[in-house]
Short mmCIF file of C-alpha atoms in Angstrom, two decimals:
data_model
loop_
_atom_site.label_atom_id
_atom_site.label_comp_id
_atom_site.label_asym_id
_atom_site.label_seq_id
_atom_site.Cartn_x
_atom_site.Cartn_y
_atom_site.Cartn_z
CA UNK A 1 -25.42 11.62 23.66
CA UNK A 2 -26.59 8.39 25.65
CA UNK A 3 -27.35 10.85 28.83
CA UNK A 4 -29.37 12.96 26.34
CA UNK A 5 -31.75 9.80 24.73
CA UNK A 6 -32.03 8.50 28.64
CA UNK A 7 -33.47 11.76 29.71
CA UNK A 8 -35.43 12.17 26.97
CA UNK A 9 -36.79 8.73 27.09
CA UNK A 10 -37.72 8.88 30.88
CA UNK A 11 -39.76 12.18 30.18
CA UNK A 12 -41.63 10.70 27.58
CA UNK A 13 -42.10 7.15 29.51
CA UNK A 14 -43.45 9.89 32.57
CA UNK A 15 -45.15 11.64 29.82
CA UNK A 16 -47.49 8.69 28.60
CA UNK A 17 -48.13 7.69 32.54
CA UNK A 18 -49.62 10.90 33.35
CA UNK A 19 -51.77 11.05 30.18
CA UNK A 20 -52.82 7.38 31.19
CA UNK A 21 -53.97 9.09 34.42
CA UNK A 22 -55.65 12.33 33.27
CA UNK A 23 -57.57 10.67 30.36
CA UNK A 24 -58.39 6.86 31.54
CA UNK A 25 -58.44 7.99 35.52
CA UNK A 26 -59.05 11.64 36.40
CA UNK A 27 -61.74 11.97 33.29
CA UNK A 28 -62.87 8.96 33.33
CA UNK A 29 -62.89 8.78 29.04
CA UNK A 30 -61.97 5.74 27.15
CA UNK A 31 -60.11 6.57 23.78
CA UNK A 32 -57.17 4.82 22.32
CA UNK A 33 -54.63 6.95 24.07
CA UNK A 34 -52.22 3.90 24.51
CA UNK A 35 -50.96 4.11 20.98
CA UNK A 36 -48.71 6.64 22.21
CA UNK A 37 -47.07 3.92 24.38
CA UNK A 38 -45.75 2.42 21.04
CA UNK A 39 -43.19 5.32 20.72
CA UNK A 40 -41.17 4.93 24.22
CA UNK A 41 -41.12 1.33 23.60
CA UNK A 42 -39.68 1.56 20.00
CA UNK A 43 -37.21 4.33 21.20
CA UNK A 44 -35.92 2.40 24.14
CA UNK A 45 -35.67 -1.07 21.91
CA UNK A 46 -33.37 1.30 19.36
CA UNK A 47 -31.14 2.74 22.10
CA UNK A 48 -31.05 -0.10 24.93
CA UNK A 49 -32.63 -3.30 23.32
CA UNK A 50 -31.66 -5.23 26.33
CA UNK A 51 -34.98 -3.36 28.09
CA UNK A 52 -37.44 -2.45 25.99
CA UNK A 53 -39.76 -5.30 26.28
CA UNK A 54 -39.45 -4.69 30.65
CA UNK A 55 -40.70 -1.07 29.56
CA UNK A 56 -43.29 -2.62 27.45
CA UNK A 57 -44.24 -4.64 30.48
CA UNK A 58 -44.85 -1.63 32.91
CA UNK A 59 -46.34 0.30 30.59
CA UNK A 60 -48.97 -2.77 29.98
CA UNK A 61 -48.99 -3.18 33.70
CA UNK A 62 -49.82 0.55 33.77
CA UNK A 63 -52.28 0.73 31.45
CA UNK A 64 -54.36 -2.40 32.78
CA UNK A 65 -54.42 -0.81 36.65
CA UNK A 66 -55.39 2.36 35.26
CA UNK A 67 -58.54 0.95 33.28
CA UNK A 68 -59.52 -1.40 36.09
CA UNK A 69 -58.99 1.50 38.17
CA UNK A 70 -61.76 3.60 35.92
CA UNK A 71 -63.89 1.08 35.63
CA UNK A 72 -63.65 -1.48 38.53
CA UNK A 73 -63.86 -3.91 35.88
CA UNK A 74 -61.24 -6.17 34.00
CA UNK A 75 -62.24 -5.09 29.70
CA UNK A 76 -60.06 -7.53 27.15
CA UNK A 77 -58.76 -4.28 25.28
CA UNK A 78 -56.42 -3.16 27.91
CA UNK A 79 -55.08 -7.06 27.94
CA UNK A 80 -54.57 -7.45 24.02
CA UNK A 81 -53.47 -3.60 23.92
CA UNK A 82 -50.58 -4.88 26.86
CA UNK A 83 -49.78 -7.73 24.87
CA UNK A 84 -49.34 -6.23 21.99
CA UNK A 85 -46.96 -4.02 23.84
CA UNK A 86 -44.92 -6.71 24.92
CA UNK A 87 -45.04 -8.11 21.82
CA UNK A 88 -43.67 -5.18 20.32
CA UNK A 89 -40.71 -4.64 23.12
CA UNK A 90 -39.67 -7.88 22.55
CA UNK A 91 -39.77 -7.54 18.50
CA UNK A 92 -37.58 -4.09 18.40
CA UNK A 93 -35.58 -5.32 21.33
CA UNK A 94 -34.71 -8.73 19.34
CA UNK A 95 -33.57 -6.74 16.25
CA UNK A 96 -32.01 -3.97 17.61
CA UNK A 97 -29.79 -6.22 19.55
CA UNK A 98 -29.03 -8.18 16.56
CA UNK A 99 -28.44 -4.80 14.64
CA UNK A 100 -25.69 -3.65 17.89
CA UNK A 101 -24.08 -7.15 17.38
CA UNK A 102 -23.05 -6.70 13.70
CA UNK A 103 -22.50 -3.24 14.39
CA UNK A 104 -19.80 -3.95 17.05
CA UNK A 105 -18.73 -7.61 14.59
CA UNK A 106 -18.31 -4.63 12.08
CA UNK A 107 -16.12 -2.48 14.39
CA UNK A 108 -14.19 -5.04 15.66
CA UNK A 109 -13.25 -6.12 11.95
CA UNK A 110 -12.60 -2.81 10.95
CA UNK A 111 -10.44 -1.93 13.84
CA UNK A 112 -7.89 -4.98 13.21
CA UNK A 113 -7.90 -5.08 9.39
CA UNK A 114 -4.93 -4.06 7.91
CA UNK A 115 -6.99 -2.14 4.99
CA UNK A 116 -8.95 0.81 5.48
CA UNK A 117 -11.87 2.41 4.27
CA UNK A 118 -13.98 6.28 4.15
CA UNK A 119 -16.06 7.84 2.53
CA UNK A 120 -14.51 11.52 0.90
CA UNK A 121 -17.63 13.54 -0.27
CA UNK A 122 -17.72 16.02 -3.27
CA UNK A 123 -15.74 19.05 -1.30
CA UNK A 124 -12.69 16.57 -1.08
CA UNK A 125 -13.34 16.33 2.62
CA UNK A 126 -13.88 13.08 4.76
CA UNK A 127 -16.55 11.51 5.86
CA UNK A 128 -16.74 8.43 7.61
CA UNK A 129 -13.19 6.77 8.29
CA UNK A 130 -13.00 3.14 9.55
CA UNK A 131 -10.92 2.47 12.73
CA UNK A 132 -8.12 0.45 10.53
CA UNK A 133 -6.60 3.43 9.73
CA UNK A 134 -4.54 3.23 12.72
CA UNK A 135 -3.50 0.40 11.99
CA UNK A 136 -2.22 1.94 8.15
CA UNK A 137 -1.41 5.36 8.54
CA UNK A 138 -1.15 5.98 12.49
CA UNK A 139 -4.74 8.24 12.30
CA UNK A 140 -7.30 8.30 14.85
CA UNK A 141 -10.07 8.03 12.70
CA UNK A 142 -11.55 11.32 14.44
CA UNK A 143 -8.87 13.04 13.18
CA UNK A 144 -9.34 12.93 9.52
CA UNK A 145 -12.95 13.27 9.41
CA UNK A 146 -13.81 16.75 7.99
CA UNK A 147 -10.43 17.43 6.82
CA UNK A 148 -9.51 17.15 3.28
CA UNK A 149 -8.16 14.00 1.65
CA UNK A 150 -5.83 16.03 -0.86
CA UNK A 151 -4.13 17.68 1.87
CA UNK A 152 -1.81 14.93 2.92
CA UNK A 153 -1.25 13.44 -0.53
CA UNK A 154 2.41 13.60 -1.39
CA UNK A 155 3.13 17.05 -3.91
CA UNK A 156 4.10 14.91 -6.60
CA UNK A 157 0.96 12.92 -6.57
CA UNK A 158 -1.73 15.23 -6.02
CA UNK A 159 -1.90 16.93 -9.31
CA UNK A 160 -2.65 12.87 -10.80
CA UNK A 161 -5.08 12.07 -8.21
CA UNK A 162 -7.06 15.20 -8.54
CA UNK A 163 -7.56 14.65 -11.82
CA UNK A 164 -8.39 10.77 -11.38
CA UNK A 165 -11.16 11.97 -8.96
CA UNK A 166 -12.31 14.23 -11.16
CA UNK A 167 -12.58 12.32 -14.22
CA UNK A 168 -14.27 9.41 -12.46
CA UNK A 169 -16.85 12.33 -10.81
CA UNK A 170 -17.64 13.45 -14.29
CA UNK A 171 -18.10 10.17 -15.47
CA UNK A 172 -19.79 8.65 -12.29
CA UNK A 173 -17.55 5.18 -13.08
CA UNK A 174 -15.14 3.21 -10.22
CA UNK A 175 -11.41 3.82 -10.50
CA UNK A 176 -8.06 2.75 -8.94
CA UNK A 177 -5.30 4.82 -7.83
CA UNK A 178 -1.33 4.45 -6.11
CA UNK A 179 -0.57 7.60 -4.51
CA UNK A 180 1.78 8.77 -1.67
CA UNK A 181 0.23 9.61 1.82
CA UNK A 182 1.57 11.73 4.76
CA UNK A 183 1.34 9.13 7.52
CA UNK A 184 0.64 10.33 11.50
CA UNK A 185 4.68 10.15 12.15
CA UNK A 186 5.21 11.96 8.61
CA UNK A 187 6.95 10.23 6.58
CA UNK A 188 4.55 9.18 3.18
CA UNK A 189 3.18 5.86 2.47
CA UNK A 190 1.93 4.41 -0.55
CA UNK A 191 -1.47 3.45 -0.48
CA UNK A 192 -3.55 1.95 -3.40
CA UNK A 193 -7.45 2.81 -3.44
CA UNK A 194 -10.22 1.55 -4.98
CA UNK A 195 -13.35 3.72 -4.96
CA UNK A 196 -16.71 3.70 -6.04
CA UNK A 197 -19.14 6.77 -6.59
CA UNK A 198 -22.06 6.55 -4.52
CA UNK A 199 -25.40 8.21 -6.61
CA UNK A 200 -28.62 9.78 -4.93
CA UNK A 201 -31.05 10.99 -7.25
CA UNK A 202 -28.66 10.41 -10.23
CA UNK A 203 -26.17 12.78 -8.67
CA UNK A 204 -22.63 11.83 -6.94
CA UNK A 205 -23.47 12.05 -3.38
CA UNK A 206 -19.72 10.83 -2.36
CA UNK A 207 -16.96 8.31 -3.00
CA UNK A 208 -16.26 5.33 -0.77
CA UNK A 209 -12.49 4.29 -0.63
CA UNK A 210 -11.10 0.85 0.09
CA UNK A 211 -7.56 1.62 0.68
CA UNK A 212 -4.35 -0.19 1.56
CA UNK A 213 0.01 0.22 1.65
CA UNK A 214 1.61 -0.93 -0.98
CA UNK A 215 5.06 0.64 -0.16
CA UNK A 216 6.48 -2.89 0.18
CA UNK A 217 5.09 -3.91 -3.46
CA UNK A 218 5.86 -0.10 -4.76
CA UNK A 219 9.57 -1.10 -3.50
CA UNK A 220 9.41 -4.30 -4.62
CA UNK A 221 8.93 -3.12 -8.18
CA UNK A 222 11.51 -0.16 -8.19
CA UNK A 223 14.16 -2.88 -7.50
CA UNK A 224 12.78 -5.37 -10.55
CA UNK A 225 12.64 -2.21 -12.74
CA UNK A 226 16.26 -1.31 -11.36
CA UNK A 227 17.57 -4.60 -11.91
CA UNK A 228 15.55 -5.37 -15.49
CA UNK A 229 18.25 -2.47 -16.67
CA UNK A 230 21.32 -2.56 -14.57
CA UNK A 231 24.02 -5.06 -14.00
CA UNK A 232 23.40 -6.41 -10.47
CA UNK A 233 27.29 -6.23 -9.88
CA UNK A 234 28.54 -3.33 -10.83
CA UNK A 235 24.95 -1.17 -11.19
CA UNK A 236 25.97 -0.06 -14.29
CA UNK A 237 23.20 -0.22 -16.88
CA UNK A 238 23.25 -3.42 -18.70
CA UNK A 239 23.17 -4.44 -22.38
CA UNK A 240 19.04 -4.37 -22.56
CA UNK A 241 18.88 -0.61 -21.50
CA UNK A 242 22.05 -0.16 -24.14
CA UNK A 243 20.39 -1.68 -26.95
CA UNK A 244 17.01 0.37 -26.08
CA UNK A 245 19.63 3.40 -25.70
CA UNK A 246 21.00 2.57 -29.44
CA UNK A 247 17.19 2.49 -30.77
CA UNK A 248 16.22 6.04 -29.01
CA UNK A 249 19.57 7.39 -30.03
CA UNK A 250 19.12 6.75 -33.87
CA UNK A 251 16.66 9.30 -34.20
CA UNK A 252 19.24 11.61 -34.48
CA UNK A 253 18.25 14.88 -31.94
CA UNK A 254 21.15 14.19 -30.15
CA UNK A 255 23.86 14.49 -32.83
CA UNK A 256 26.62 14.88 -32.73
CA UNK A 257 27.06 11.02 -30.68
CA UNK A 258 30.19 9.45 -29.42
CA UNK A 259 30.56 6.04 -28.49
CA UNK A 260 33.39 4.00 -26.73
CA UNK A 261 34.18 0.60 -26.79
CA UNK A 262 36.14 -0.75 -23.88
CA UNK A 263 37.09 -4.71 -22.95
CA UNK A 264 39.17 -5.35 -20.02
CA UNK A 265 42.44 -7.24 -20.57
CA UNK A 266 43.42 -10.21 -18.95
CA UNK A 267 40.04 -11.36 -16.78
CA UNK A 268 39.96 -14.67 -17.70
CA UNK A 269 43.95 -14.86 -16.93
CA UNK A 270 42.75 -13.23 -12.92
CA UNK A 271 39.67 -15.72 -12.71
CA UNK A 272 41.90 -18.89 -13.57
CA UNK A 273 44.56 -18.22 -11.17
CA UNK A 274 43.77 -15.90 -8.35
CA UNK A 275 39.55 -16.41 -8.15
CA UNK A 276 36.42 -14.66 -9.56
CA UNK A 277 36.61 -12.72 -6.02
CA UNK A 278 39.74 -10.78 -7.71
CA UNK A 279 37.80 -10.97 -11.21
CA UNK A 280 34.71 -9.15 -10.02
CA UNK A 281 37.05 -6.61 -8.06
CA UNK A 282 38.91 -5.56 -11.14
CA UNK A 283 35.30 -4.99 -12.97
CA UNK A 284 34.15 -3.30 -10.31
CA UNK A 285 37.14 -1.22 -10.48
CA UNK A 286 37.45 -0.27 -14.00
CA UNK A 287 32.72 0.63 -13.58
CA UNK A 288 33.80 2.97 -10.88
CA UNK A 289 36.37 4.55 -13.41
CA UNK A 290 34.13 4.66 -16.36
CA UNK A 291 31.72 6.32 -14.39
CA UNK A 292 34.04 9.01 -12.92
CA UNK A 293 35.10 9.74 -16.09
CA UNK A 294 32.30 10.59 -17.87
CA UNK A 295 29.34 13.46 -18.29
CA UNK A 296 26.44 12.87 -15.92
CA UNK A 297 24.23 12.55 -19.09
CA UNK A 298 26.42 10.12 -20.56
CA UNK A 299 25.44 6.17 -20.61
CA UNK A 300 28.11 3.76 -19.02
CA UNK A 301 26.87 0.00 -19.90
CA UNK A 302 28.54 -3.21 -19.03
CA UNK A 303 27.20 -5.22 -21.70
CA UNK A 304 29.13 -8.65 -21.15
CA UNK A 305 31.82 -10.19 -18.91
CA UNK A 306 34.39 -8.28 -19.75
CA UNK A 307 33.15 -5.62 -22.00
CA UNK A 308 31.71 -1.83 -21.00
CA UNK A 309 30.42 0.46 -23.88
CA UNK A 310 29.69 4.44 -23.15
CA UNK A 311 27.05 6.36 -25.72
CA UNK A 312 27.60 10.32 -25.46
CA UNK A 313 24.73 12.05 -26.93
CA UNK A 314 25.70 15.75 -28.21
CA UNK A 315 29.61 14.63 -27.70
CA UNK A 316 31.90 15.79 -30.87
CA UNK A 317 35.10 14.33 -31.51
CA UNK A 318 36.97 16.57 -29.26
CA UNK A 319 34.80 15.63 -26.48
CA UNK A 320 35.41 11.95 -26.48
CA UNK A 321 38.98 12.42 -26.88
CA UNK A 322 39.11 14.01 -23.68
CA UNK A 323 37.11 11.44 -22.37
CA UNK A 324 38.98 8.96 -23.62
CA UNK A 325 42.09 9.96 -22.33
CA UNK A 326 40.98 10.59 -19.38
CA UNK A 327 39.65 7.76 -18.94
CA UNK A 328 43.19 5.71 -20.11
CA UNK A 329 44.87 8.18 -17.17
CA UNK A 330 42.93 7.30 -14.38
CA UNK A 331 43.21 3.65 -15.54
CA UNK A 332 46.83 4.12 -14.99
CA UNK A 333 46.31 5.25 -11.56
CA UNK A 334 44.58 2.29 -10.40
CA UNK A 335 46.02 -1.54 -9.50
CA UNK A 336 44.70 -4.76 -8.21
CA UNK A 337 46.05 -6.32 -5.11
CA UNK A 338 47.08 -9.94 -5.74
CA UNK A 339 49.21 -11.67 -3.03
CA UNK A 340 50.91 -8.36 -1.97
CA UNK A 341 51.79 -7.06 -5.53
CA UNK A 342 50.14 -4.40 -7.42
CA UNK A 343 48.66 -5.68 -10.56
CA UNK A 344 47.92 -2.80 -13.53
CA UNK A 345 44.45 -3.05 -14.93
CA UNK A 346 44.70 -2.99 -18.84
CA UNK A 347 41.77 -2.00 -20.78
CA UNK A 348 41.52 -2.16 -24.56
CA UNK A 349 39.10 0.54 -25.67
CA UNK A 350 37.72 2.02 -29.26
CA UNK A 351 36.01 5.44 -29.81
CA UNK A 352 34.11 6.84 -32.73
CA UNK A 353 31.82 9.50 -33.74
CA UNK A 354 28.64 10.43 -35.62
CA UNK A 355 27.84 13.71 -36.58
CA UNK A 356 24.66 13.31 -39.09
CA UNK A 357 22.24 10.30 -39.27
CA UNK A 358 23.87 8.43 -42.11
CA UNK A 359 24.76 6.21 -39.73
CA UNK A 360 23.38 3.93 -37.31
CA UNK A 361 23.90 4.07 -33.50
CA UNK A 362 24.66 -0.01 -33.90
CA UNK A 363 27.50 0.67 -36.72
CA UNK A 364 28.73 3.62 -35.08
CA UNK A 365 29.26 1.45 -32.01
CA UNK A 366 30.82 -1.57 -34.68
CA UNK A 367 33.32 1.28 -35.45
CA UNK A 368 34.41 1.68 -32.00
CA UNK A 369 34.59 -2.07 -31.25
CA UNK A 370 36.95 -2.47 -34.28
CA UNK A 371 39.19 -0.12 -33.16
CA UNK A 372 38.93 -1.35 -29.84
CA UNK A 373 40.27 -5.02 -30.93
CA UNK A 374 42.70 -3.67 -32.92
CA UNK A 375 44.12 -2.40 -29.99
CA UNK A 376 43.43 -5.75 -27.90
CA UNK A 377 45.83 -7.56 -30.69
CA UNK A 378 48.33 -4.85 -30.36
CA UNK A 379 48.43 -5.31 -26.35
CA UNK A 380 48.35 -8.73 -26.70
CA UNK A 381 51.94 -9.58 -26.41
CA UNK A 382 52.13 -6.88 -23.51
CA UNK A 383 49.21 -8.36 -22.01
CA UNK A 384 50.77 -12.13 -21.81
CA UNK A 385 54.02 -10.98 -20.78
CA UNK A 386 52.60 -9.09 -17.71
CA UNK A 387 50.56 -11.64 -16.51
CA UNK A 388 52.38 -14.76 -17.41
CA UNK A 389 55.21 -12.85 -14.98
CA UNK A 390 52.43 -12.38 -11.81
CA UNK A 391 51.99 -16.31 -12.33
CA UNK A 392 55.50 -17.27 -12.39
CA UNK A 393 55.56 -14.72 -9.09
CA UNK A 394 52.18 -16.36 -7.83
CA UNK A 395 53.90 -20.19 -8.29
CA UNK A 396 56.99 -19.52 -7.22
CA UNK A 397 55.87 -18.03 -3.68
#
């Protein structure tokens, strides 16, 4: 392209030289041919500022010779006509060098920011892409420009983004959007974008995007969300999501619901005397249990220290029996190491049912916490005389 303007520029400068000759020298006529001088020196100020006004010199140098050359006399009009040439180089070359340096500040910022931004027009496709988007998604810039932005969204965005675009076409307004996108290696980044319709004539001519990752923050927020509703130790849910759980649950589509009740026997005995290390191995134990024991649709919460609860949506009676024993058989299979011996894990646990919506989720889950406490009392005496037996062990060693 800069080959093409320099030729083209050096056959109009040659152009205007020989006109000076034919018209001022060879005929010997004095009309205002100059002003045709004007366009070489604007053209060469626009593409090389740096020389316009020494082109606007010759060319008043030129100009002057050939009229004293004519007319063997020196005529002010060839001398303000030069000056204004040189005034004019100098003008176009001053701003056009101005305009290169912001162009190139421009570049230079958009190459090392760690946002991007492009224009996509109405066929979806791009148009302009700053250099930055190396920096964000891997791209050459070239190599998105003319293809289509929904290509490389992810498949489960795309659907949403198309119609955010086209909602924000139809009403010509500014919008913000998270989305996955196919990065240059593959693998799909989030991005957020901002973007702005840009009207000609009333119409939507395209939409400029500033765009940047977010998969840190997206991340970020999938572990608070996790967290807000599981137990950080075990990563069962916790008591927050099981009261929500309780609330959904009472509507009643899921009936017949089961509930169980379970509390763990003997924690505070483990904590006291062998350390909350042991403690928080014997709840993790008795989580991974639960869990195994259960539907996949089924809800396994630890809702306080010591305490787990399970809702079974569409679970009749028979169902949580089986689940229930089950769940007291593998408990049987299972023992803590403490100082070499093998310690049973007891678990005192309550089950009940609901069949119609006469009753609550929260009083179904009462019922099953009653019967699980009368079956803590009845394990009591068991309970002490186990573990009052690993501590006469533990003291006597």
């Amino acid at each position: 392209m800069e080959r093409k303007n320099h030729l083209f520029l050096l056959a109009l400068m040659v152009g205007c030289l020989g006109l000076t000759y034919f018209v001022n020298v060879f005929y010997k006529v004095d009309i205002v041919y100059s002003h045709l001088f004007y366009v070489p020196i604007v053209l060469c100020g626009l593409w090389y500022p740096d020389k316009a006004f020494y082109l606007a010199i010759l060319l008043g140098m030129w100009h002057i010779g050939a009229d004293y050359y004519a007319s063997r006399t020196v005529s002010l009009a060839p001398l303000v006509r030069a000056g204004v040439f040189l005034f004019v180089g100098y003008l176009v070359g001053t701003i056009c060098e101005k305009r290169d340096c912001l162009l190139n500040q421009m570049k230079t910022i958009n190459s090392v920011m760690l946002d991007f931004i492009c224009e996509v027009k109405q066929d979806g496709s791009f148009g302009y892409v700053s250099p930055s988007v190396k920096n964000t998604l891997g791209y050459e810039a070239q190599e998105l420009t003319g293809k289509t932005f929904l290509d490389r969204v992810h498949p489960d965005d795309k659907a949403s983004v198309k119609q955010v675009f086209e909602q924000a076409l139809n009403n010509k307004t500014e919008f913000r959007v998270d989305y996955r996108y196919q990065a240059a290696e593959g693998s799909y980044k989030w991005m957020e974008s901002l973007a702005k319709p840009i009207l000609a004539n009333g119409e939507i001519a395209m939409v400029v995007l500033g765009s940047r990752e977010i998969t840190t923050r997206k991340k970020m927020e999938e572990e608070l969300t996790f967290l807000s509703f599981h137990d950080s130790l075990t990563g069962l849910y916790n008591r927050r999501f099981f009261e929500e759980q309780m609330t959904l649950l009472d509507g009643g589509r899921s009936n017949p619901v089961s509930v169980i009740s379970c509390d763990i026997d003997g924690l505070k005995i483990i904590n006291d005397h062998f350390g909350h290390q042991h403690g928080d191995e014997m709840i993790v134990t008795v989580s991974r249990v639960l869990q195994e024991a259960v539907r996949s649709d089924d809800i396994v919460a630890r809702i306080g220290g010591d305490e787990f609860a399970i809702i079974m949506p569409r679970c009749p009676a028979n169902g949580v029996d089986r689940i229930y024993l089950r769940i007291k058989e593998a408990l049987g299979r299972v023992n803590l190491k403490l100082n070499g011996m093998d310690v049973p894990i007891m678990v005192s646990m309550g089950r009940a049912v609901r069949n119609g919506r006469e009753v609550s989720i929260r009083v179904l889950f009462k019922t099953a916490d009653d019967e699980m406490y009368l079956e803590k009392q009845s394990n009591a005496g068991l309970k002490q005389s186990l573990y009052s037996r690993i501590v006469d062990r533990m003291d006597g060693g």
